[in-house]
């Protein structure tokens, strides 16, 4: 089984990936997912995270089958 | 109680004219709406086009949550959110929010809440094209 | 920059769709609108119809002053006020105000100012019909 | 010459008149106009006044040709 990872917007361009499927082995939290996605980069405070389409923090537990997303600050709406 | 994300241009007034708010029409005393349009200027630079990215699934979920919060907090008859994604040109409507209520203050406050919260909570990202270069909008303007 | 008083029913969305705000369209980032509707209930009583009286000449003058104040204070691109007079039925639109601006906060605040000030400054008077009796509305509701 | 008087809404019904033309003789202020319109009634604080379609106070001067209006609190707009 696995974790589905999604990456959006400027973060996707910076990391050069829009996501991946990761084996769940050794992954307990959102921070663990980030360590696999970008092993050479600390998880910056400006990166937003979601688990199963709800906002989450880095220490939130992740289990088999979860969808984990990383993205920059949102800029919808209008001027 | 509609939340709609559209990759096609939309006409906010046709959207409103074609929408029948929930609840007894005889008891609706107020409708407050906000429409955001794309401008050809941002942070002093000329913008030619813009691309709006979203997170399919989560964006809808976030907007529905927001709408439900507003409806509950201000006891609205109904609320509506329409948001554009994809490639936009200046003057294109980006977003429409509307709140229907028995009384004016509830409708006005809920409408403002919806657009302010949408900007900070709904996963949308803007990339601006400036002639031959482009840039991601890093943060929303305060007002 | 329109102020309109009408004895005929009006469609607020058609009104907005048919209106071209002043100023450069490319620089308008926000439109905030408020629509008031006649309810069939006031102060706990069933209302069948309503008559709206005004002071021809002074009402227009008061609304124009209000609009000019809002446009100046919030540096609006444009503002619009439409107000119904005469005999109304429940669900009829009574009033439409709209404010167009570069930025959202100006449009939202100006829209709220327009409807709040209109209620206290523009010479309109409501008489409600309740079955076979009628009464003048003595004061506006606080919210 | 004269002063044009207008009376609206519930005040019109209470006074039984929607206005009149008054000779200007002896009229110096809005209060003087009221004294001719309703000689038996004090000018209540709830009565609003206008001179030439601008809001006015009771002591505002009135001159020949002015339009003076009296009306109850306004109730336009919406719920």
CSV table of C-alpha atoms in Angstrom, one decimal:
chain,number,residue,atom,x,y,z
A,1,UNK,CA,0.0,0.0,0.0
A,2,UNK,CA,1.1,3.6,-0.3
A,3,UNK,CA,0.8,7.3,0.2
A,4,UNK,CA,-0.4,9.6,-2.6
A,5,UNK,CA,1.6,12.9,-2.7
A,6,UNK,CA,0.5,16.0,-4.6
A,7,UNK,CA,2.5,19.2,-5.1
A,8,UNK,CA,1.1,22.5,-6.5
A,9,UNK,CA,2.0,25.8,-8.1
A,10,UNK,CA,5.4,27.4,-7.5
A,11,UNK,CA,6.4,24.6,-5.1
A,12,UNK,CA,5.7,22.1,-7.9
A,13,UNK,CA,7.9,24.1,-10.3
A,14,UNK,CA,10.7,24.4,-7.7
A,15,UNK,CA,10.7,20.7,-6.8
A,16,UNK,CA,10.2,19.7,-10.5
A,17,UNK,CA,7.4,17.3,-9.6
A,18,UNK,CA,3.6,17.4,-9.3
A,19,UNK,CA,3.6,14.4,-6.9
A,20,UNK,CA,4.3,10.7,-6.6
A,21,UNK,CA,3.2,7.5,-4.9
A,22,UNK,CA,5.3,6.6,-1.9
A,23,UNK,CA,5.5,3.3,-0.1
A,24,UNK,CA,4.2,3.8,3.5
A,25,UNK,CA,7.1,2.0,5.1
A,26,UNK,CA,8.9,4.3,7.6
A,27,UNK,CA,6.3,7.1,7.2
A,28,UNK,CA,4.5,8.2,10.3
A,29,UNK,CA,3.8,11.9,9.8
A,30,UNK,CA,3.5,14.6,7.2
A,31,UNK,CA,7.1,15.7,8.0
A,32,UNK,CA,8.2,12.1,7.1
A,33,UNK,CA,6.5,12.5,3.7
A,34,UNK,CA,8.2,15.8,3.1
A,35,UNK,CA,11.6,14.2,3.9
A,36,UNK,CA,11.0,11.7,1.1
A,37,UNK,CA,9.7,14.3,-1.4
A,38,UNK,CA,12.6,16.8,-0.8
A,39,UNK,CA,15.3,15.0,1.2
A,40,UNK,CA,17.8,17.9,0.8
A,41,UNK,CA,15.4,20.7,1.9
A,42,UNK,CA,14.0,21.6,5.3
A,43,UNK,CA,10.2,22.0,5.5
A,44,UNK,CA,9.9,25.8,5.3
A,45,UNK,CA,7.2,27.6,7.3
A,46,UNK,CA,5.7,29.0,4.1
A,47,UNK,CA,4.8,25.5,2.8
A,48,UNK,CA,1.2,24.6,3.5
A,49,UNK,CA,0.2,21.0,4.0
A,50,UNK,CA,-3.0,19.0,3.7
A,51,UNK,CA,-4.0,15.4,4.5
A,52,UNK,CA,-7.0,14.0,2.6
A,53,UNK,CA,-7.8,17.6,1.5
A,54,UNK,CA,-7.9,19.1,4.9
A,55,UNK,CA,-5.2,21.5,6.1
A,56,UNK,CA,-2.7,19.7,8.4
A,57,UNK,CA,0.5,20.4,10.4
A,58,UNK,CA,3.8,18.7,10.0
A,59,UNK,CA,3.4,16.4,13.0
A,60,UNK,CA,0.0,15.1,11.8
A,61,UNK,CA,0.0,11.3,11.5
A,62,UNK,CA,-0.3,9.8,8.1
A,63,UNK,CA,-1.6,6.3,7.4
A,64,UNK,CA,-1.7,3.9,4.5
A,65,UNK,CA,-3.9,5.2,1.7
A,66,UNK,CA,-3.8,8.9,2.7
A,67,UNK,CA,-3.4,11.7,0.2
A,68,UNK,CA,-0.8,14.2,1.3
A,69,UNK,CA,-0.4,17.6,-0.4
A,70,UNK,CA,2.2,20.4,-0.2
A,71,UNK,CA,1.7,23.9,-1.6
A,72,UNK,CA,2.6,27.6,-1.3
A,73,UNK,CA,0.4,30.3,0.3
A,74,UNK,CA,-2.9,30.5,-1.5
A,75,UNK,CA,-3.7,33.6,-3.7
A,76,UNK,CA,-7.3,33.1,-4.9
A,77,UNK,CA,-10.1,35.7,-4.9
A,78,UNK,CA,-9.3,39.2,-6.0
A,79,UNK,CA,-7.4,42.4,-5.6
B,1,UNK,CA,-26.0,26.3,-1.5
B,2,UNK,CA,-23.9,26.1,-4.6
B,3,UNK,CA,-20.1,26.1,-4.9
B,4,UNK,CA,-18.9,26.1,-8.5
B,5,UNK,CA,-15.4,26.1,-10.0
B,6,UNK,CA,-15.3,26.9,-13.7
B,7,UNK,CA,-12.5,26.8,-16.3
B,8,UNK,CA,-14.8,28.8,-18.6
B,9,UNK,CA,-15.5,32.5,-18.4
B,10,UNK,CA,-18.7,33.2,-16.4
B,11,UNK,CA,-21.1,36.1,-16.3
B,12,UNK,CA,-21.8,37.0,-12.7
B,13,UNK,CA,-25.1,38.8,-13.3
B,14,UNK,CA,-26.4,35.9,-15.4
B,15,UNK,CA,-25.2,33.6,-12.7
B,16,UNK,CA,-27.2,35.5,-10.1
B,17,UNK,CA,-30.3,36.0,-12.3
B,18,UNK,CA,-30.4,32.3,-12.9
B,19,UNK,CA,-30.0,31.3,-9.3
B,20,UNK,CA,-33.0,30.7,-7.0
B,21,UNK,CA,-31.9,31.0,-3.4
B,22,UNK,CA,-33.1,28.4,-0.9
B,23,UNK,CA,-35.7,29.3,1.6
B,24,UNK,CA,-38.9,31.2,1.4
B,25,UNK,CA,-38.5,34.0,-1.1
B,26,UNK,CA,-41.0,36.2,0.9
B,27,UNK,CA,-38.7,36.2,3.8
B,28,UNK,CA,-35.5,37.3,2.0
B,29,UNK,CA,-34.9,40.9,2.7
B,30,UNK,CA,-31.3,41.3,1.5
B,31,UNK,CA,-28.8,40.0,-0.9
B,32,UNK,CA,-25.1,41.1,-0.7
B,33,UNK,CA,-22.8,40.2,-3.5
B,34,UNK,CA,-19.1,40.6,-4.3
B,35,UNK,CA,-17.5,40.2,-7.7
B,36,UNK,CA,-13.7,40.2,-8.3
B,37,UNK,CA,-12.3,41.0,-11.7
B,38,UNK,CA,-8.9,40.5,-13.2
B,39,UNK,CA,-7.0,43.8,-13.5
B,40,UNK,CA,-4.2,44.5,-16.1
B,41,UNK,CA,-2.0,45.9,-13.3
B,42,UNK,CA,-0.5,44.3,-10.2
B,43,UNK,CA,2.3,45.7,-8.0
B,44,UNK,CA,3.0,48.3,-10.5
B,45,UNK,CA,3.4,46.0,-13.5
B,46,UNK,CA,1.3,45.4,-16.6
B,47,UNK,CA,-0.3,42.0,-16.7
B,48,UNK,CA,-1.3,40.5,-20.0
B,49,UNK,CA,-2.9,37.2,-18.8
B,50,UNK,CA,-3.2,35.2,-15.7
B,51,UNK,CA,-3.4,31.5,-14.9
B,52,UNK,CA,-5.3,30.3,-11.9
B,53,UNK,CA,-4.4,26.8,-10.6
B,54,UNK,CA,-6.4,24.9,-8.0
B,55,UNK,CA,-6.4,21.6,-6.1
B,56,UNK,CA,-9.4,19.7,-7.6
B,57,UNK,CA,-11.3,18.1,-4.7
B,58,UNK,CA,-9.7,20.1,-1.9
B,59,UNK,CA,-10.7,23.5,-3.3
B,60,UNK,CA,-14.4,22.5,-3.5
B,61,UNK,CA,-14.2,21.0,0.0
B,62,UNK,CA,-12.6,24.2,1.4
B,63,UNK,CA,-15.2,26.4,-0.3
B,64,UNK,CA,-18.1,24.3,0.9
B,65,UNK,CA,-16.8,24.4,4.4
B,66,UNK,CA,-16.5,28.2,4.2
B,67,UNK,CA,-20.1,28.5,2.8
B,68,UNK,CA,-21.5,26.3,5.5
B,69,UNK,CA,-19.7,28.3,8.2
B,70,UNK,CA,-21.2,31.6,6.9
B,71,UNK,CA,-24.7,30.1,6.5
B,72,UNK,CA,-24.6,28.9,10.1
B,73,UNK,CA,-23.0,31.9,11.7
B,74,UNK,CA,-25.3,34.5,10.1
B,75,UNK,CA,-28.4,32.2,9.7
B,76,UNK,CA,-28.4,32.9,6.0
B,77,UNK,CA,-31.2,31.7,3.7
B,78,UNK,CA,-28.5,30.8,1.2
B,79,UNK,CA,-25.0,31.5,-0.1
B,80,UNK,CA,-23.3,31.0,-3.4
B,81,UNK,CA,-19.6,30.9,-4.5
B,82,UNK,CA,-18.4,30.8,-8.1
B,83,UNK,CA,-14.6,30.8,-8.8
B,84,UNK,CA,-12.8,30.8,-12.1
B,85,UNK,CA,-9.7,28.7,-12.9
B,86,UNK,CA,-7.5,28.4,-15.9
B,87,UNK,CA,-6.3,31.1,-18.3
B,88,UNK,CA,-7.8,34.6,-17.7
B,89,UNK,CA,-7.7,37.9,-19.4
B,90,UNK,CA,-8.1,41.4,-17.9
B,91,UNK,CA,-11.7,42.4,-17.0
B,92,UNK,CA,-12.6,38.6,-16.7
B,93,UNK,CA,-14.6,37.9,-13.5
B,94,UNK,CA,-12.5,35.8,-11.1
B,95,UNK,CA,-14.9,35.2,-8.3
B,96,UNK,CA,-18.5,35.8,-7.3
B,97,UNK,CA,-19.8,35.4,-3.7
B,98,UNK,CA,-23.4,36.1,-2.6
B,99,UNK,CA,-25.3,35.9,0.6
B,100,UNK,CA,-29.1,36.0,1.1
B,101,UNK,CA,-30.7,36.8,4.4
B,102,UNK,CA,-33.7,38.2,6.1
B,103,UNK,CA,-31.8,41.3,7.1
B,104,UNK,CA,-29.2,43.5,5.6
B,105,UNK,CA,-26.4,43.4,8.2
B,106,UNK,CA,-26.2,39.6,8.1
B,107,UNK,CA,-26.0,39.6,4.3
B,108,UNK,CA,-23.3,42.3,4.2
B,109,UNK,CA,-21.2,40.7,6.9
B,110,UNK,CA,-21.4,37.2,5.5
B,111,UNK,CA,-20.5,38.4,2.0
B,112,UNK,CA,-17.4,40.1,3.4
B,113,UNK,CA,-16.5,37.1,5.5
B,114,UNK,CA,-16.8,34.8,2.4
B,115,UNK,CA,-14.5,36.8,0.2
B,116,UNK,CA,-11.9,37.5,2.9
B,117,UNK,CA,-11.8,33.9,4.1
B,118,UNK,CA,-11.7,32.5,0.6
B,119,UNK,CA,-8.5,34.5,-0.1
B,120,UNK,CA,-6.7,32.9,2.9
B,121,UNK,CA,-8.2,29.4,3.0
B,122,UNK,CA,-9.2,28.2,-0.5
B,123,UNK,CA,-6.3,26.5,-2.5
B,124,UNK,CA,-6.0,28.7,-5.6
B,125,UNK,CA,-2.7,30.0,-7.0
B,126,UNK,CA,-2.2,32.8,-9.5
B,127,UNK,CA,0.5,33.0,-12.1
B,128,UNK,CA,0.8,36.3,-13.9
B,129,UNK,CA,2.1,36.7,-17.5
B,130,UNK,CA,4.0,40.0,-18.0
B,131,UNK,CA,4.8,40.2,-21.7
B,132,UNK,CA,7.4,37.5,-22.2
B,133,UNK,CA,8.0,36.6,-18.6
B,134,UNK,CA,5.8,35.2,-15.9
B,135,UNK,CA,5.7,35.1,-12.1
B,136,UNK,CA,3.7,33.4,-9.3
B,137,UNK,CA,1.7,35.8,-7.1
B,138,UNK,CA,3.4,35.2,-3.7
B,139,UNK,CA,0.8,36.6,-1.4
B,140,UNK,CA,-2.5,38.3,-1.5
B,141,UNK,CA,-2.9,42.1,-1.2
B,142,UNK,CA,-4.2,43.2,2.2
B,143,UNK,CA,-7.1,45.1,0.7
C,1,UNK,CA,-22.7,57.6,-11.6
C,2,UNK,CA,-26.4,56.9,-11.9
C,3,UNK,CA,-29.1,57.5,-9.4
C,4,UNK,CA,-32.5,56.3,-10.5
C,5,UNK,CA,-35.9,56.3,-8.9
C,6,UNK,CA,-38.5,54.1,-10.5
C,7,UNK,CA,-42.2,53.5,-10.0
C,8,UNK,CA,-42.0,50.4,-12.1
C,9,UNK,CA,-40.6,47.0,-10.9
C,10,UNK,CA,-36.9,46.6,-11.7
C,11,UNK,CA,-34.6,43.6,-12.2
C,12,UNK,CA,-31.4,44.3,-10.2
C,13,UNK,CA,-29.3,41.8,-12.2
C,14,UNK,CA,-30.5,43.1,-15.5
C,15,UNK,CA,-29.8,46.6,-14.2
C,16,UNK,CA,-26.2,45.6,-13.3
C,17,UNK,CA,-25.7,43.6,-16.5
C,18,UNK,CA,-26.8,46.6,-18.6
C,19,UNK,CA,-24.6,49.1,-16.7
C,20,UNK,CA,-21.1,50.1,-17.8
C,21,UNK,CA,-19.2,51.5,-14.9
C,22,UNK,CA,-17.1,54.6,-15.4
C,23,UNK,CA,-13.4,54.5,-15.5
C,24,UNK,CA,-10.9,52.0,-17.1
C,25,UNK,CA,-12.5,48.6,-17.0
C,26,UNK,CA,-9.0,47.0,-16.9
C,27,UNK,CA,-8.4,48.7,-13.5
C,28,UNK,CA,-11.7,47.6,-11.8
C,29,UNK,CA,-10.9,44.8,-9.4
C,30,UNK,CA,-14.0,44.7,-7.4
C,31,UNK,CA,-17.8,45.3,-7.4
C,32,UNK,CA,-19.8,45.1,-4.3
C,33,UNK,CA,-23.6,45.2,-4.5
C,34,UNK,CA,-26.5,45.2,-2.1
C,35,UNK,CA,-30.2,44.5,-3.0
C,36,UNK,CA,-33.1,44.9,-0.7
C,37,UNK,CA,-36.3,43.0,-1.2
C,38,UNK,CA,-39.8,43.5,0.2
C,39,UNK,CA,-40.6,40.8,2.8
C,40,UNK,CA,-44.2,39.7,3.6
C,41,UNK,CA,-43.4,40.0,7.3
C,42,UNK,CA,-42.5,43.1,9.5
C,43,UNK,CA,-42.5,43.4,13.2
C,44,UNK,CA,-44.3,40.0,13.4
C,45,UNK,CA,-47.2,41.0,11.1
C,46,UNK,CA,-48.1,39.7,7.7
C,47,UNK,CA,-47.7,42.4,5.1
C,48,UNK,CA,-49.7,42.1,1.8
C,49,UNK,CA,-48.5,45.2,-0.1
C,50,UNK,CA,-46.5,48.3,0.6
C,51,UNK,CA,-46.5,51.8,-0.7
C,52,UNK,CA,-43.3,53.8,-1.0
C,53,UNK,CA,-43.6,57.6,-1.0
C,54,UNK,CA,-40.8,60.0,-1.8
C,55,UNK,CA,-40.1,63.7,-2.2
C,56,UNK,CA,-39.5,64.2,-5.9
C,57,UNK,CA,-36.5,66.4,-6.4
C,58,UNK,CA,-35.1,66.2,-2.8
C,59,UNK,CA,-34.8,62.4,-2.9
C,60,UNK,CA,-32.7,62.5,-6.1
C,61,UNK,CA,-30.6,65.3,-4.6
C,62,UNK,CA,-30.0,63.3,-1.4
C,63,UNK,CA,-29.1,60.2,-3.2
C,64,UNK,CA,-26.7,62.0,-5.6
C,65,UNK,CA,-25.0,63.6,-2.6
C,66,UNK,CA,-24.6,60.3,-0.9
C,67,UNK,CA,-23.2,58.7,-4.0
C,68,UNK,CA,-20.7,61.6,-4.5
C,69,UNK,CA,-19.6,61.3,-0.9
C,70,UNK,CA,-18.9,57.5,-1.3
C,71,UNK,CA,-17.1,58.0,-4.6
C,72,UNK,CA,-14.9,60.6,-3.1
C,73,UNK,CA,-14.2,58.9,0.3
C,74,UNK,CA,-13.3,55.5,-1.2
C,75,UNK,CA,-11.9,56.8,-4.5
C,76,UNK,CA,-14.5,54.5,-6.3
C,77,UNK,CA,-14.4,54.1,-10.1
C,78,UNK,CA,-18.2,54.4,-10.0
C,79,UNK,CA,-21.4,53.9,-7.9
C,80,UNK,CA,-25.0,53.2,-8.7
C,81,UNK,CA,-28.2,53.6,-6.7
C,82,UNK,CA,-31.7,52.4,-7.9
C,83,UNK,CA,-34.7,52.8,-5.6
C,84,UNK,CA,-38.3,51.7,-6.2
C,85,UNK,CA,-41.3,53.9,-5.3
C,86,UNK,CA,-45.1,53.3,-5.5
C,87,UNK,CA,-47.0,50.1,-4.8
C,88,UNK,CA,-44.8,47.0,-4.1
C,89,UNK,CA,-45.5,43.3,-3.5
C,90,UNK,CA,-43.5,40.9,-1.4
C,91,UNK,CA,-40.3,39.7,-3.1
C,92,UNK,CA,-40.1,42.9,-5.2
C,93,UNK,CA,-36.7,44.5,-5.2
C,94,UNK,CA,-36.8,47.8,-3.3
C,95,UNK,CA,-33.3,49.1,-3.6
C,96,UNK,CA,-30.0,48.3,-5.4
C,97,UNK,CA,-26.7,49.9,-4.6
C,98,UNK,CA,-23.4,49.1,-6.2
C,99,UNK,CA,-19.8,50.3,-5.8
C,100,UNK,CA,-16.9,49.6,-8.3
C,101,UNK,CA,-13.3,50.0,-7.2
C,102,UNK,CA,-9.7,48.9,-7.8
C,103,UNK,CA,-9.7,46.9,-4.6
C,104,UNK,CA,-12.2,44.9,-2.6
C,105,UNK,CA,-12.2,46.7,0.8
C,106,UNK,CA,-13.1,50.0,-0.8
C,107,UNK,CA,-16.0,48.4,-2.7
C,108,UNK,CA,-17.3,46.5,0.3
C,109,UNK,CA,-17.1,49.5,2.7
C,110,UNK,CA,-18.6,51.9,0.2
C,111,UNK,CA,-21.5,49.5,-0.6
C,112,UNK,CA,-22.3,49.2,3.1
C,113,UNK,CA,-22.0,53.0,3.6
C,114,UNK,CA,-24.4,53.6,0.7
C,115,UNK,CA,-27.2,51.3,2.0
C,116,UNK,CA,-26.8,52.4,5.7
C,117,UNK,CA,-26.8,56.2,4.9
C,118,UNK,CA,-29.6,55.8,2.4
C,119,UNK,CA,-31.8,54.5,5.1
C,120,UNK,CA,-31.3,57.5,7.4
C,121,UNK,CA,-30.9,60.3,4.9
C,122,UNK,CA,-32.9,59.7,1.7
C,123,UNK,CA,-36.6,61.0,1.9
C,124,UNK,CA,-38.6,57.8,1.4
C,125,UNK,CA,-41.5,56.6,3.5
C,126,UNK,CA,-43.1,53.2,3.7
C,127,UNK,CA,-46.8,52.5,4.3
C,128,UNK,CA,-47.6,48.8,4.9
C,129,UNK,CA,-50.9,47.2,4.1
C,130,UNK,CA,-51.9,44.4,6.5
C,131,UNK,CA,-55.1,42.8,5.1
C,132,UNK,CA,-57.7,45.6,5.5
C,133,UNK,CA,-55.7,48.0,7.6
C,134,UNK,CA,-52.6,50.0,6.9
C,135,UNK,CA,-49.8,51.7,8.9
C,136,UNK,CA,-46.8,53.9,8.3
C,137,UNK,CA,-43.5,52.4,9.2
C,138,UNK,CA,-42.3,54.6,12.0
C,139,UNK,CA,-38.6,53.9,12.0
C,140,UNK,CA,-36.1,51.6,10.3
C,141,UNK,CA,-34.9,48.4,11.8
C,142,UNK,CA,-31.4,48.6,13.2
C,143,UNK,CA,-30.1,45.7,11.2
D,1,UNK,CA,-44.2,86.7,-3.4
D,2,UNK,CA,-44.4,83.6,-1.3
D,3,UNK,CA,-43.1,80.4,0.4
D,4,UNK,CA,-44.0,77.0,-1.1
D,5,UNK,CA,-44.7,74.4,1.7
D,6,UNK,CA,-44.7,70.7,1.2
D,7,UNK,CA,-45.8,68.0,3.7
D,8,UNK,CA,-45.2,64.3,3.3
D,9,UNK,CA,-46.3,60.8,4.5
D,10,UNK,CA,-47.8,60.3,8.0
D,11,UNK,CA,-47.4,64.0,8.8
D,12,UNK,CA,-49.4,64.9,5.6
D,13,UNK,CA,-52.2,62.6,6.8
D,14,UNK,CA,-52.1,63.9,10.4
D,15,UNK,CA,-52.2,67.6,9.3
D,16,UNK,CA,-54.7,66.8,6.5
D,17,UNK,CA,-52.6,68.8,3.9
D,18,UNK,CA,-49.9,68.1,1.5
D,19,UNK,CA,-48.7,71.7,1.5
D,20,UNK,CA,-49.7,75.2,0.6
D,21,UNK,CA,-48.4,78.6,-0.6
D,22,UNK,CA,-47.8,81.1,2.2
D,23,UNK,CA,-47.3,84.8,1.9
D,24,UNK,CA,-43.8,85.6,3.1
D,25,UNK,CA,-44.9,88.4,5.4
D,26,UNK,CA,-43.9,87.8,9.0
D,27,UNK,CA,-41.9,84.6,8.1
D,28,UNK,CA,-38.2,84.7,8.9
D,29,UNK,CA,-37.4,81.0,9.8
D,30,UNK,CA,-38.5,77.5,9.3
D,31,UNK,CA,-40.1,77.6,12.7
D,32,UNK,CA,-42.2,80.5,11.5
D,33,UNK,CA,-43.4,78.5,8.6
D,34,UNK,CA,-44.4,75.7,10.9
D,35,UNK,CA,-46.4,78.1,13.1
D,36,UNK,CA,-48.5,79.0,10.0
D,37,UNK,CA,-48.9,75.4,8.9
D,38,UNK,CA,-49.9,74.0,12.3
D,39,UNK,CA,-50.6,76.9,14.6
D,40,UNK,CA,-52.0,74.7,17.4
D,41,UNK,CA,-49.1,72.2,17.5
D,42,UNK,CA,-45.5,72.6,18.8
D,43,UNK,CA,-42.8,71.6,16.3
D,44,UNK,CA,-42.0,68.1,17.6
D,45,UNK,CA,-38.4,66.8,17.5
D,46,UNK,CA,-39.5,63.9,15.3
D,47,UNK,CA,-40.4,66.3,12.5
D,48,UNK,CA,-37.7,66.6,9.8
D,49,UNK,CA,-37.4,69.9,7.9
D,50,UNK,CA,-35.9,70.9,4.5
D,51,UNK,CA,-35.3,74.2,2.8
D,52,UNK,CA,-34.9,74.0,-1.0
D,53,UNK,CA,-34.5,70.2,-0.7
D,54,UNK,CA,-31.6,70.3,1.8
D,55,UNK,CA,-32.1,69.2,5.4
D,56,UNK,CA,-32.5,72.2,7.7
D,57,UNK,CA,-33.1,73.2,11.4
D,58,UNK,CA,-36.0,75.1,12.8
D,59,UNK,CA,-34.0,78.3,13.1
D,60,UNK,CA,-32.8,78.3,9.5
D,61,UNK,CA,-33.7,81.6,7.7
D,62,UNK,CA,-36.3,81.4,5.0
D,63,UNK,CA,-36.6,83.9,2.2
D,64,UNK,CA,-39.1,84.7,-0.5
D,65,UNK,CA,-39.3,82.0,-3.1
D,66,UNK,CA,-38.0,79.2,-0.8
D,67,UNK,CA,-39.5,75.7,-0.7
D,68,UNK,CA,-39.9,74.5,2.8
D,69,UNK,CA,-40.8,70.8,3.6
D,70,UNK,CA,-41.9,69.0,6.7
D,71,UNK,CA,-41.9,65.2,7.0
D,72,UNK,CA,-41.5,62.3,9.5
D,73,UNK,CA,-38.4,60.1,9.9
D,74,UNK,CA,-37.4,58.5,6.7
D,75,UNK,CA,-37.8,54.7,6.2
D,76,UNK,CA,-36.3,53.8,2.8
D,77,UNK,CA,-34.0,51.0,1.9
D,78,UNK,CA,-34.7,47.6,3.3
D,79,UNK,CA,-35.0,45.3,6.2
